[in-house]
Short mmCIF file of C-alpha atoms (C1' of nucleotides) in Angstrom, two decimals:
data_model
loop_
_atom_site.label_atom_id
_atom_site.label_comp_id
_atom_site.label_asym_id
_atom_site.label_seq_id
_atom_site.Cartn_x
_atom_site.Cartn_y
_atom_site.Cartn_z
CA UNK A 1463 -40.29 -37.40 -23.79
CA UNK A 1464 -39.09 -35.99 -20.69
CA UNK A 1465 -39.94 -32.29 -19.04
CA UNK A 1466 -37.16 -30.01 -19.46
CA UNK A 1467 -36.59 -27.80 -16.36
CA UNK A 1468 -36.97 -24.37 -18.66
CA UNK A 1469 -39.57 -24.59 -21.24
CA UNK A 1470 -37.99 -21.62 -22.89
CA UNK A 1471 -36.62 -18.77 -20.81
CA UNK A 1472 -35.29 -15.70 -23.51
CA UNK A 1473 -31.98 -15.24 -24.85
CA UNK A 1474 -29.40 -13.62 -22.69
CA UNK A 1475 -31.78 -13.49 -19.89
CA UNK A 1476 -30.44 -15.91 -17.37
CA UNK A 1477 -26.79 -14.70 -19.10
CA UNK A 1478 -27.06 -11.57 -17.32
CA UNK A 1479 -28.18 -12.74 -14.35
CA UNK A 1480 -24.87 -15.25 -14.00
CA UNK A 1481 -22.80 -12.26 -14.62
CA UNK A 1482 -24.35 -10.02 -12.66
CA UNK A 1483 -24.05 -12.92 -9.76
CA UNK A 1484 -20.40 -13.75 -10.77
CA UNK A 1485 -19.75 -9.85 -10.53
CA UNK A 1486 -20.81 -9.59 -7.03
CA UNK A 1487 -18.75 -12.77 -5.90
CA UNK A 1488 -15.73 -11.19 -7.31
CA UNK A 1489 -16.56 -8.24 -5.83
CA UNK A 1490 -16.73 -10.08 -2.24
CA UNK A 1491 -13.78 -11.80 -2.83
CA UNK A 1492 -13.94 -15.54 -3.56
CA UNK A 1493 -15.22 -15.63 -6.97
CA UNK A 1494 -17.11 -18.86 -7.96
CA UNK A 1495 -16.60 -21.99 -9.09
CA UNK A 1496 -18.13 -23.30 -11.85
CA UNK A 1497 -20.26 -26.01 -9.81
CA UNK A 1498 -21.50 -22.91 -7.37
CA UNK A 1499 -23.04 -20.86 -10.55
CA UNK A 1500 -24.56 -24.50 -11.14
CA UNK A 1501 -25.83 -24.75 -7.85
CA UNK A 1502 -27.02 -20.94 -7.87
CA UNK A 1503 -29.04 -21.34 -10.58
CA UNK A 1504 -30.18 -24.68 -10.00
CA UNK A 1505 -28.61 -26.25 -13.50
CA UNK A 1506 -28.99 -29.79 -13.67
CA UNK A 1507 -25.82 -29.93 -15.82
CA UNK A 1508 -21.95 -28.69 -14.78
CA UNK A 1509 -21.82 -27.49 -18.67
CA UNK A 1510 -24.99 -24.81 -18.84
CA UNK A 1511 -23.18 -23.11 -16.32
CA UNK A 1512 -20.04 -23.45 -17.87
CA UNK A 1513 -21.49 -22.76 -20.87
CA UNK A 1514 -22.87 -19.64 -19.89
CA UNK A 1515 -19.60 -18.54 -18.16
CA UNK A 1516 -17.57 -19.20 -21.45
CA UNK A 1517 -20.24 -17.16 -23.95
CA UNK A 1518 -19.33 -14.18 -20.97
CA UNK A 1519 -15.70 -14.37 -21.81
CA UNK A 1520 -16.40 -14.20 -25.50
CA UNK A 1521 -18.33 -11.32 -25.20
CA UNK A 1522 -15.91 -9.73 -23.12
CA UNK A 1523 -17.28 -9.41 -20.05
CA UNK A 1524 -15.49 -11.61 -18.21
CA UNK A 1525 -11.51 -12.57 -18.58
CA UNK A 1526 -10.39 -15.90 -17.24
CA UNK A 1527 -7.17 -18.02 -16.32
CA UNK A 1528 -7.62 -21.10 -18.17
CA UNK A 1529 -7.26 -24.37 -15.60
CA UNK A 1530 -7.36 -22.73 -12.46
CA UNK A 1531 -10.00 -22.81 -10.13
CA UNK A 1532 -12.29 -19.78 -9.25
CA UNK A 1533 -10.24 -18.25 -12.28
CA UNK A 1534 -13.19 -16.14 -13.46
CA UNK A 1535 -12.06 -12.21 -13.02
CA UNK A 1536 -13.93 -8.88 -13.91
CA UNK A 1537 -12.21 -7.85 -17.23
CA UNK A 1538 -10.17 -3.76 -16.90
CA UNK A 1539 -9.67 -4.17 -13.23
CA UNK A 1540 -12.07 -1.81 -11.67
CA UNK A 1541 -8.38 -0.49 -10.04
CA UNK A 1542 -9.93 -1.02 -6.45
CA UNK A 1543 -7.33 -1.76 -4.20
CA UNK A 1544 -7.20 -1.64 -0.37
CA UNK A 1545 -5.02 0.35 1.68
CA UNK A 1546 -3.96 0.80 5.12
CA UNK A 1547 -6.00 3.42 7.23
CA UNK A 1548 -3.07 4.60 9.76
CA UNK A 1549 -4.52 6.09 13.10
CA UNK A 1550 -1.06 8.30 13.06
CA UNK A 1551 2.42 8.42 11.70
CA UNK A 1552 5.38 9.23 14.41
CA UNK A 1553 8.56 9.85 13.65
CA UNK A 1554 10.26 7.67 11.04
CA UNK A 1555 7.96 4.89 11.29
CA UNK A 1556 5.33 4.87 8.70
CA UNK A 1557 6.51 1.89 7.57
CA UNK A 1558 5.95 0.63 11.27
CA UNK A 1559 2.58 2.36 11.38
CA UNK A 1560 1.44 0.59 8.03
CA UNK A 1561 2.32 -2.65 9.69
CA UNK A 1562 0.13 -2.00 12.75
CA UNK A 1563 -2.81 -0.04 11.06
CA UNK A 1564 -6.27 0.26 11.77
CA UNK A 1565 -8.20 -1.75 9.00
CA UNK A 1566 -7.97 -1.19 5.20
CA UNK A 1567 -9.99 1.20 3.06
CA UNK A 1568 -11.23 0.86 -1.11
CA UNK A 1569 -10.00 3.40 -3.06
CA UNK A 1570 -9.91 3.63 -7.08
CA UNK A 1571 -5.85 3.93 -7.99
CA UNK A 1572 -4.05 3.43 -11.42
CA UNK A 1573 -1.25 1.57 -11.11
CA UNK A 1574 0.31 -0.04 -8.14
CA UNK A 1575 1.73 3.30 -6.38
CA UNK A 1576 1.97 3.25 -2.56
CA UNK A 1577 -0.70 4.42 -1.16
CA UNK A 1578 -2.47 4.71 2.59
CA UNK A 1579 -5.55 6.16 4.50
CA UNK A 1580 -4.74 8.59 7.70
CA UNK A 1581 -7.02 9.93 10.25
CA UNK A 1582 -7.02 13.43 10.73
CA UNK A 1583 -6.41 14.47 14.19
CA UNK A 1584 -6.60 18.32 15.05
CA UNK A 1585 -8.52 21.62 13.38
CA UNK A 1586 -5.94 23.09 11.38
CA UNK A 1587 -7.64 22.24 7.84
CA UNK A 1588 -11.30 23.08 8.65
CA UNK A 1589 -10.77 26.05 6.44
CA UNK A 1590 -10.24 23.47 3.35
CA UNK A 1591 -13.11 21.22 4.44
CA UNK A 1592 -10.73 18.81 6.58
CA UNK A 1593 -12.20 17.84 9.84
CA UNK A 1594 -11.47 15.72 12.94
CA UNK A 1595 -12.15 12.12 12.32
CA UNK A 1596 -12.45 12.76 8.66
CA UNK A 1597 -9.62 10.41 6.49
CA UNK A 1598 -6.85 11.51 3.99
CA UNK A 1599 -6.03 8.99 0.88
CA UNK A 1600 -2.04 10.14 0.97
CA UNK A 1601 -0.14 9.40 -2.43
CA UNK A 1602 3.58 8.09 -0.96
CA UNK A 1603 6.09 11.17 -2.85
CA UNK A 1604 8.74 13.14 -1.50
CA UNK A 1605 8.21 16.01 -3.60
CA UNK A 1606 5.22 18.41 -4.00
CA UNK A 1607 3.48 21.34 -5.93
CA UNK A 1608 3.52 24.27 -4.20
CA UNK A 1609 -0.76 24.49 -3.14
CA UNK A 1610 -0.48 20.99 -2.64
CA UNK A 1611 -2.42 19.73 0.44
CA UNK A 1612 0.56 17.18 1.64
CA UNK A 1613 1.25 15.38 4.75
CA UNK A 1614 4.44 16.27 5.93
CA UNK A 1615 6.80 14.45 9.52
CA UNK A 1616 7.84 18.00 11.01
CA UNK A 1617 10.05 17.08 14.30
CA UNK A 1618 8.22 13.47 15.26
CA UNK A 1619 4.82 14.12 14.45
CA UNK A 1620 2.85 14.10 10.63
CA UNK A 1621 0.97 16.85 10.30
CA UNK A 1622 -1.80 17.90 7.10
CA UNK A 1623 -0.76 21.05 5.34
CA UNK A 1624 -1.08 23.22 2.52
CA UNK A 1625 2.86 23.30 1.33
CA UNK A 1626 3.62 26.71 -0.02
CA UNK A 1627 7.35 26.91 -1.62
CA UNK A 1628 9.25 30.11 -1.18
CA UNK A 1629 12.16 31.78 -2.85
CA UNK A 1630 14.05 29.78 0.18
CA UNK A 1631 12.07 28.02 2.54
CA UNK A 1632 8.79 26.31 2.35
CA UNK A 1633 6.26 27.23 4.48
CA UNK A 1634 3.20 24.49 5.83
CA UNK A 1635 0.28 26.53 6.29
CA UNK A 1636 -3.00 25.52 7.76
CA UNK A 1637 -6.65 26.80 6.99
CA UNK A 1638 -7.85 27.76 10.21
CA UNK A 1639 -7.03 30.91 11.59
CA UNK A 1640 -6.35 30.29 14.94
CA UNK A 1641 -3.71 28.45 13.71
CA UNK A 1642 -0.35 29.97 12.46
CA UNK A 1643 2.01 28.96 9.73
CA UNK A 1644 4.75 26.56 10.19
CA UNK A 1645 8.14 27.73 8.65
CA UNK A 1646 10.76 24.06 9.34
CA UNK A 1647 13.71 23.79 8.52
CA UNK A 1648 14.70 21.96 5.40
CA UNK A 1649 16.41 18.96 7.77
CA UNK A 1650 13.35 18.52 9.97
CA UNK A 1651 10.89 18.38 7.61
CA UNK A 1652 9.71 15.47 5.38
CA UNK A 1653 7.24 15.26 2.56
CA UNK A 1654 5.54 12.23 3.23
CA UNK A 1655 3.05 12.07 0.25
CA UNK A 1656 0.28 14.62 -1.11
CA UNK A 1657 -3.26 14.46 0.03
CA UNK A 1658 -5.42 12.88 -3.15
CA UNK A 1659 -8.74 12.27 -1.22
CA UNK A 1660 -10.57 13.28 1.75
CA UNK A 1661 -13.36 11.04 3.67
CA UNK A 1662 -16.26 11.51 5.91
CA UNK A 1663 -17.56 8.72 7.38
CA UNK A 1664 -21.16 9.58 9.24
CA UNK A 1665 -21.64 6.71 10.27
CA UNK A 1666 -20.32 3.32 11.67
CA UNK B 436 22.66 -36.85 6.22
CA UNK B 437 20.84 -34.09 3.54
CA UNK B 438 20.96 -30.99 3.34
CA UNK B 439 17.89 -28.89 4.50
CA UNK B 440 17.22 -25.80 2.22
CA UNK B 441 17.16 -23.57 5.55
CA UNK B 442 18.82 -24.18 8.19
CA UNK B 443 17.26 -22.05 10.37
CA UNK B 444 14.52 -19.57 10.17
CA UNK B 445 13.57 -17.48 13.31
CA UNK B 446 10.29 -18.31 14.79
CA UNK B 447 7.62 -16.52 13.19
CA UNK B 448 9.55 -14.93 10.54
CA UNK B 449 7.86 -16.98 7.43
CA UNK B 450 4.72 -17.19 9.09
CA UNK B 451 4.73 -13.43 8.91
CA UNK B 452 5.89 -13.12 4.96
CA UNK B 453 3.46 -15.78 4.33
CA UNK B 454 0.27 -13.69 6.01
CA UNK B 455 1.53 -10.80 3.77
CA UNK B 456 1.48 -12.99 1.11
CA UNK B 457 -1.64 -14.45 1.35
CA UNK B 458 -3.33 -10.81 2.67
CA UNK B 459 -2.01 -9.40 -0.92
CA UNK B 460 -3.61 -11.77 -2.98
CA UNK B 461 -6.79 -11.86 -1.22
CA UNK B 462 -7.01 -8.05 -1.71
CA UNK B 463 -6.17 -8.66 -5.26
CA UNK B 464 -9.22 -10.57 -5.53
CA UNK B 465 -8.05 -14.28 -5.92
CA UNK B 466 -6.54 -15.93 -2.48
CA UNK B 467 -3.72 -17.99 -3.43
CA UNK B 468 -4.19 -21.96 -3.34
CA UNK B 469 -1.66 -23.69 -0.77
CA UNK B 470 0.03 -25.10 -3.68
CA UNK B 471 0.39 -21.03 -4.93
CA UNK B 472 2.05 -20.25 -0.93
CA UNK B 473 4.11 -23.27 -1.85
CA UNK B 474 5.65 -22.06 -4.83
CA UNK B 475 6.03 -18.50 -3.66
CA UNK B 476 8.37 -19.58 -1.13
CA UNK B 477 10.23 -22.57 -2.73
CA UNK B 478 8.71 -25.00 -0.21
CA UNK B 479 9.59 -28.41 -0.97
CA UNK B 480 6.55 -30.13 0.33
CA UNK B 481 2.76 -28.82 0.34
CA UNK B 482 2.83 -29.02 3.39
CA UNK B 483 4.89 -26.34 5.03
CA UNK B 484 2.61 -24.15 3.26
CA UNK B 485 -0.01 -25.31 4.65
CA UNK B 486 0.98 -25.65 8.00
CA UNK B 487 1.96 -22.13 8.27
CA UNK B 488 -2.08 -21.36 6.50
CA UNK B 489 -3.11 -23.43 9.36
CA UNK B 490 -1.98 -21.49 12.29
CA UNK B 491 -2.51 -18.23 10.89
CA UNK B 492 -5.89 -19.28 11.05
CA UNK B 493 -5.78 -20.64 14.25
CA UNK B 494 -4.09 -17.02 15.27
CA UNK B 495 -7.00 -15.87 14.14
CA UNK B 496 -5.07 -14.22 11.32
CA UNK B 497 -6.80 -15.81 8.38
CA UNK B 498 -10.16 -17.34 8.28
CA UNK B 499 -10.99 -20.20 5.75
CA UNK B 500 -13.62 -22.46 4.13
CA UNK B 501 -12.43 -26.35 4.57
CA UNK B 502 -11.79 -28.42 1.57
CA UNK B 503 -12.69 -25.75 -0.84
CA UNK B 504 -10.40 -24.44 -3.05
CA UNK B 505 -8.81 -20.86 -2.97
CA UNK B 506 -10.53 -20.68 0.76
CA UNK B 507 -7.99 -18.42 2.64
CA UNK B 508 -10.00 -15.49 3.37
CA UNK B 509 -9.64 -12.03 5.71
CA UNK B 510 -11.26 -12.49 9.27
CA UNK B 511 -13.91 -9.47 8.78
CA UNK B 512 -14.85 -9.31 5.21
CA UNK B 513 -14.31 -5.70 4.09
CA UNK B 514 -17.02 -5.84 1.74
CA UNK B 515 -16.84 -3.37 -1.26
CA UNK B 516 -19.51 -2.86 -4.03
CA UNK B 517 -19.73 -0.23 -6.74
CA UNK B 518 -22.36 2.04 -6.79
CA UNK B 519 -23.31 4.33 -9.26
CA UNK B 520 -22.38 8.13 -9.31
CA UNK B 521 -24.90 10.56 -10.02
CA UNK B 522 -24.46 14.28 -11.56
CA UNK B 523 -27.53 15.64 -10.67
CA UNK B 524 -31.00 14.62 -9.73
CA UNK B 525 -34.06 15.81 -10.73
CA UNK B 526 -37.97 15.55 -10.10
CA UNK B 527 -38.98 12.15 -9.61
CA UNK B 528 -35.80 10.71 -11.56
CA UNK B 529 -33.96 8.80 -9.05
CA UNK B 530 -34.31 5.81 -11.30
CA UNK B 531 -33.47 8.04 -14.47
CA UNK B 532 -30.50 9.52 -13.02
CA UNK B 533 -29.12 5.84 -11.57
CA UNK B 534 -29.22 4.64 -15.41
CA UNK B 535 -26.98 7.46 -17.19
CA UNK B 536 -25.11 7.85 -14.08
CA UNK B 537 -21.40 9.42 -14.57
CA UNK B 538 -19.63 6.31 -13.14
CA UNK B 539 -19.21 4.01 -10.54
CA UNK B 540 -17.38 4.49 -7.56
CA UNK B 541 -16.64 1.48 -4.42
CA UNK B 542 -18.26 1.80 -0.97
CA UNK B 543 -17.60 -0.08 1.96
CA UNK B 544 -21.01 -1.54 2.77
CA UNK B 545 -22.52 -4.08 4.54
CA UNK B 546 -25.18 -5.79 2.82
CA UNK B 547 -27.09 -4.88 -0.04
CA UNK B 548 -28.46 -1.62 0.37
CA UNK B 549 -29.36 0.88 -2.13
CA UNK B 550 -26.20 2.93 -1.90
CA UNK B 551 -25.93 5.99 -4.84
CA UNK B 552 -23.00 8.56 -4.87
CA UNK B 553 -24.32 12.63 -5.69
CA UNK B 554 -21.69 15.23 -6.98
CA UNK B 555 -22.08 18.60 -4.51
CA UNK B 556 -23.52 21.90 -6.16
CA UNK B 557 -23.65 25.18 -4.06
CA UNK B 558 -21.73 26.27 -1.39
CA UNK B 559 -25.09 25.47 1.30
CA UNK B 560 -22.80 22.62 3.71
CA UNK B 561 -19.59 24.40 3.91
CA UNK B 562 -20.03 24.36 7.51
CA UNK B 563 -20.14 20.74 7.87
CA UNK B 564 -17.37 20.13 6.04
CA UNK B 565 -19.06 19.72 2.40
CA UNK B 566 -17.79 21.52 -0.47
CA UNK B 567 -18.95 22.07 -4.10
CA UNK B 568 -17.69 19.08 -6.28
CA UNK B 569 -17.98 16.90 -3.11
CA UNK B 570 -19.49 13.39 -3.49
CA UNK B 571 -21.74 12.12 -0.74
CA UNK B 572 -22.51 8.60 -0.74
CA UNK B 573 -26.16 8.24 -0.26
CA UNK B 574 -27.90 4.99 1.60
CA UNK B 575 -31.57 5.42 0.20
CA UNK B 576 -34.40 5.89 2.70
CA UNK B 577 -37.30 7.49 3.17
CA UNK B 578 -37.52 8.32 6.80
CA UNK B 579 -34.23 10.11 8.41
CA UNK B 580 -33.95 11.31 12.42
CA UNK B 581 -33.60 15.00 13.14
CA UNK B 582 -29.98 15.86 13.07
CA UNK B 583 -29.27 13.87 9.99
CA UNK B 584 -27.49 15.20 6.83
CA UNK B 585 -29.98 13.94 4.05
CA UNK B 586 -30.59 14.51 0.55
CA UNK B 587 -34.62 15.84 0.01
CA UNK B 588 -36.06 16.42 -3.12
CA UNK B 589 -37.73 19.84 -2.91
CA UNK B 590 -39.55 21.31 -5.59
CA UNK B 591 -37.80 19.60 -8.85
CA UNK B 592 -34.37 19.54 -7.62
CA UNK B 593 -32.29 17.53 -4.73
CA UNK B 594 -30.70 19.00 -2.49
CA UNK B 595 -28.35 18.41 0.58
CA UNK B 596 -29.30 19.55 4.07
CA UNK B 597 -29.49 19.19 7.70
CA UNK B 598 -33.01 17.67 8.46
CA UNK B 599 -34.30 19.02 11.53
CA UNK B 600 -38.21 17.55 13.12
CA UNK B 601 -40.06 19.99 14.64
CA UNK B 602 -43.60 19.15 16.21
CA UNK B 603 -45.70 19.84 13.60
CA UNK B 604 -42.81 20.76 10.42
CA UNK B 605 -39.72 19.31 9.30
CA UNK B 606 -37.18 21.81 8.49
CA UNK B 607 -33.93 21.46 6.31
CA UNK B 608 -30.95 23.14 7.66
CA UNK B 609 -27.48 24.38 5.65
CA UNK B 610 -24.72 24.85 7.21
CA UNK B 611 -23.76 27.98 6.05
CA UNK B 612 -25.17 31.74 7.27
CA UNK B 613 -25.30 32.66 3.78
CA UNK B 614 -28.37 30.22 3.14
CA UNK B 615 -31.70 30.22 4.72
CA UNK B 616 -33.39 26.99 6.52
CA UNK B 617 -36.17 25.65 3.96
CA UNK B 618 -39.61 24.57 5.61
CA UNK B 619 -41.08 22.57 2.68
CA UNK B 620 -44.71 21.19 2.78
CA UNK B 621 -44.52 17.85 3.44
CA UNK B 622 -46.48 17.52 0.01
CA UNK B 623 -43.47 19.46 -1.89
CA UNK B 624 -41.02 17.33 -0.04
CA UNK B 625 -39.28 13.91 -0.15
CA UNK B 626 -36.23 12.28 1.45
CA UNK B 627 -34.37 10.40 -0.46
CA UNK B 628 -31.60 9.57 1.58
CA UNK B 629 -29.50 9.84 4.18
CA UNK B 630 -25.81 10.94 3.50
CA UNK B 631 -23.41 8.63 5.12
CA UNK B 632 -20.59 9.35 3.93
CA UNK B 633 -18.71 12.35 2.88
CA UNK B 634 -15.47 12.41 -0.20
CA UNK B 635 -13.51 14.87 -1.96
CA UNK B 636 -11.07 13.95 -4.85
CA UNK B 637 -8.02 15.94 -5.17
CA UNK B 638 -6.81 15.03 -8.53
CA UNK B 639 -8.00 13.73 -11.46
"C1'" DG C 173 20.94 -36.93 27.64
"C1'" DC C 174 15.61 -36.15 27.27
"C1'" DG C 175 11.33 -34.00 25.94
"C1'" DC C 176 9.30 -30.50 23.31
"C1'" DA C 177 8.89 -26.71 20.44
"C1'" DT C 178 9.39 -24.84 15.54
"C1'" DA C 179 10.61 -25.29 10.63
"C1'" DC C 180 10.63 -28.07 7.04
"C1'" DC C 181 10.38 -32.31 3.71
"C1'" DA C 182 8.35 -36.73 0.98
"C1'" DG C 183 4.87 -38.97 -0.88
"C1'" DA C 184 0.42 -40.34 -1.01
"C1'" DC C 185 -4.85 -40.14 -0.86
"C1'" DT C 186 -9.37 -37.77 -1.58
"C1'" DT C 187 -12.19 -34.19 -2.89
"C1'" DT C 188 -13.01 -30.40 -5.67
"C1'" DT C 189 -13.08 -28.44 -9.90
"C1'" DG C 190 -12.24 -27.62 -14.90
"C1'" DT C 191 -13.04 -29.80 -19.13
"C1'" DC C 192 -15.10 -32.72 -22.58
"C1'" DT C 193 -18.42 -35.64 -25.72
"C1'" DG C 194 -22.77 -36.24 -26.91
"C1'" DG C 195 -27.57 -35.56 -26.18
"C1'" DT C 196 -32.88 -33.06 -26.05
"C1'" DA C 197 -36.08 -29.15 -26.50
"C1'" DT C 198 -37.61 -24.68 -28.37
"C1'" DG C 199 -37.89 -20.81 -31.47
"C1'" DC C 200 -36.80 -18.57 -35.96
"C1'" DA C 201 -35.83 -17.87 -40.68
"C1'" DA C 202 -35.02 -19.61 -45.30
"C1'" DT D 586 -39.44 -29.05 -44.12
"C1'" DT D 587 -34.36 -28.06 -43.14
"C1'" DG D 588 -30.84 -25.70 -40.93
"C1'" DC D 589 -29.26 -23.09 -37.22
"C1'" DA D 590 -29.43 -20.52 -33.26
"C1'" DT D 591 -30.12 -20.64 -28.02
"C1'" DA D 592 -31.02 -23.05 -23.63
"C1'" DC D 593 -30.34 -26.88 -21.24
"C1'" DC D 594 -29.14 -31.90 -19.61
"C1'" DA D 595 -26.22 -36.51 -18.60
"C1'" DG D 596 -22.31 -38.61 -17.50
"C1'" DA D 597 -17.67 -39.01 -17.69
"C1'" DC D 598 -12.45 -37.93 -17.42
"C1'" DA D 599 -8.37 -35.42 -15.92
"C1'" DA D 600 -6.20 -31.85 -13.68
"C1'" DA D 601 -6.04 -28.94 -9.66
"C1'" DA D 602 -6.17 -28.44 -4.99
"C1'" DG D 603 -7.11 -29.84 -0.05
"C1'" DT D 604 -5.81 -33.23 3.23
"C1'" DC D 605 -3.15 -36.72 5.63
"C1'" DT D 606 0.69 -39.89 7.66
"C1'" DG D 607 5.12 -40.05 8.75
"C1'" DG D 608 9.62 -38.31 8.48
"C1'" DT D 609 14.40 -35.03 9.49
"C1'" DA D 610 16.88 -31.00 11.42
"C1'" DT D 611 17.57 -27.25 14.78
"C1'" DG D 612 17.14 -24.76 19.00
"C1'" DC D 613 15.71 -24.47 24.01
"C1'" DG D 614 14.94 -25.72 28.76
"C1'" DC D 615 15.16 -29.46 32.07
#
DNA sequence: GCGCATACCAGACTTTTGTCTGGTATGCAA
DNA sequence: TTGCATACCAGACAAAAGTCTGGTATGCGC
């Protein structure tokens, strides 16, 4: 008779532990093959961890694409995505300033809309909590509610407002008051998205 | 004399399509094999694929892990984990209040810290930017430096100030003239973290 | 022309990885 | 006891995926 390894370790126990290690490497990125959760948890056998891995699926807690390698997922998609932090938008080119951005930020999105990160530059906003250095999450939309903290190209510049819409005109007003109200015209203005989120980094 | 399937291609011009490529799937959370750049593209031969994975890692572009599978990664790993989201927290309950937390929300963080997000009550940081219904992420620690935003449990509630040393007192600071600095015993008085990070949803 | 770069193709080899069949040990309940 | 659950092991096979050698076509500068 030969020494097992485990003498008797209780049920769901070292379960939880492979998904709770499984969850982290698919939260880093590279999620694992099934030798490395062997290897992690010192199995002598490929199969307990497969086995393990497999009883996760049934129960739901893990999805997987059958045959493919590292094809383990997290099951409802925590809808994390990454998305370009711009240092600032000039005329026309936020497509060009999403190609040469800064890094890319998390942020929690249904669906796959367009999304980016922009650094605010200025005090015009202080009033609404908004302050230099802080970041705007920017949903990508042309069109707005009037209250609606939006980013908006006026001449060749993006600037952070609150959009008010008037009988005729909109107005782009700030919440500072040393600073005054822009009225554009309706050709030299763009909506480029509304303002969903606003960060604070302290540090780093 | 056969055909090629492109005649010509500009330098760079794949390679380029091929990074985005490879960048969206890795943000996705499962980095394409070279076999999956091969098919993407129509590539006849493995190869191609892989020769244009190879020099965006020798750009610098991509990073990977040789001979294992799916091993295209980002050069600096962005790192996100989810960390729980807390309504309130009371006396001694920073455990309690972890376990029926609201929900989770992702952090950028490197390493594995013990990170918490805190929903804002009270209007007592305005100043600094931080609004009622405001998260701050929280990294947990028990000593601060004057000048940091923390969270201190005072009495049986938490509560988010400026932490100030003095020689023989600390003091907590808010940022707003309507409130008054608190000078807590040090008996009555407990950091629980420092806020690093500052967020205000919009929507939903 | 020549050499050299890039872009791409063909087919193979080797390692990694997913999958499978059959086994032992322990606890529990009928 | 039997049956059945969980937890784990051994060794193999087959598919997936990384790697390699050697090739063709096009453009560019000499």
């Amino acid at each position: 008779m030969r020494i097992l390894m485990t003498p008797f370790t209780p049920p769901g126990e070292t379960r939880d532990k492979v998904y709770r290690f499984v969850r982290r490497r698919i939260l880093e990125e590279l999620p694992p093959t099934v030798r490395e959760v062997q290897e992690a948890f010192r199995f002598r056998a490929v199969q307990t961890a497969r086995q393990h891995l497999e009883r996760l699926v049934a129960e739901g807690r893990l999805v997987k694409a059958h045959g493919k390698s590292r094809g383990y997922r997290l099951p409802r998609e925590p809808g994390t995505l990454f998305v370009p932090l711009l240092g600032r938008v000039q005329a026309g080119g936020l497509r060009a300033a999403i190609e040469e951005c800064e890094g890319y930020i998390p942020v929690q999105s249904r669906g796959s809309e367009e999304v980016f990160g922009l650094r605010v530059q200025g005090e015009s906003m202080t009033g609404a909590g908004i302050l230099p250095g802080d970041i705007v999450v920017v949903r990508q939309q042309a069109e707005a509610a009037s209250g609606d903290i939006v980013v908006a190209l006026v001449g060749d510049e993006a600037t952070i407002k609150r959009l008010r819409l008037r009988r005729s005109r909109i107005e782009l007003h700030p919440e500072n008051p040393a600073f005054a109200t822009i009225v554009p015209r309706a050709d030299e203005c763009t909506v480029l998205g509304k303002v969903v989120e606003v960060r604070r980094y302290l540090e780093g």
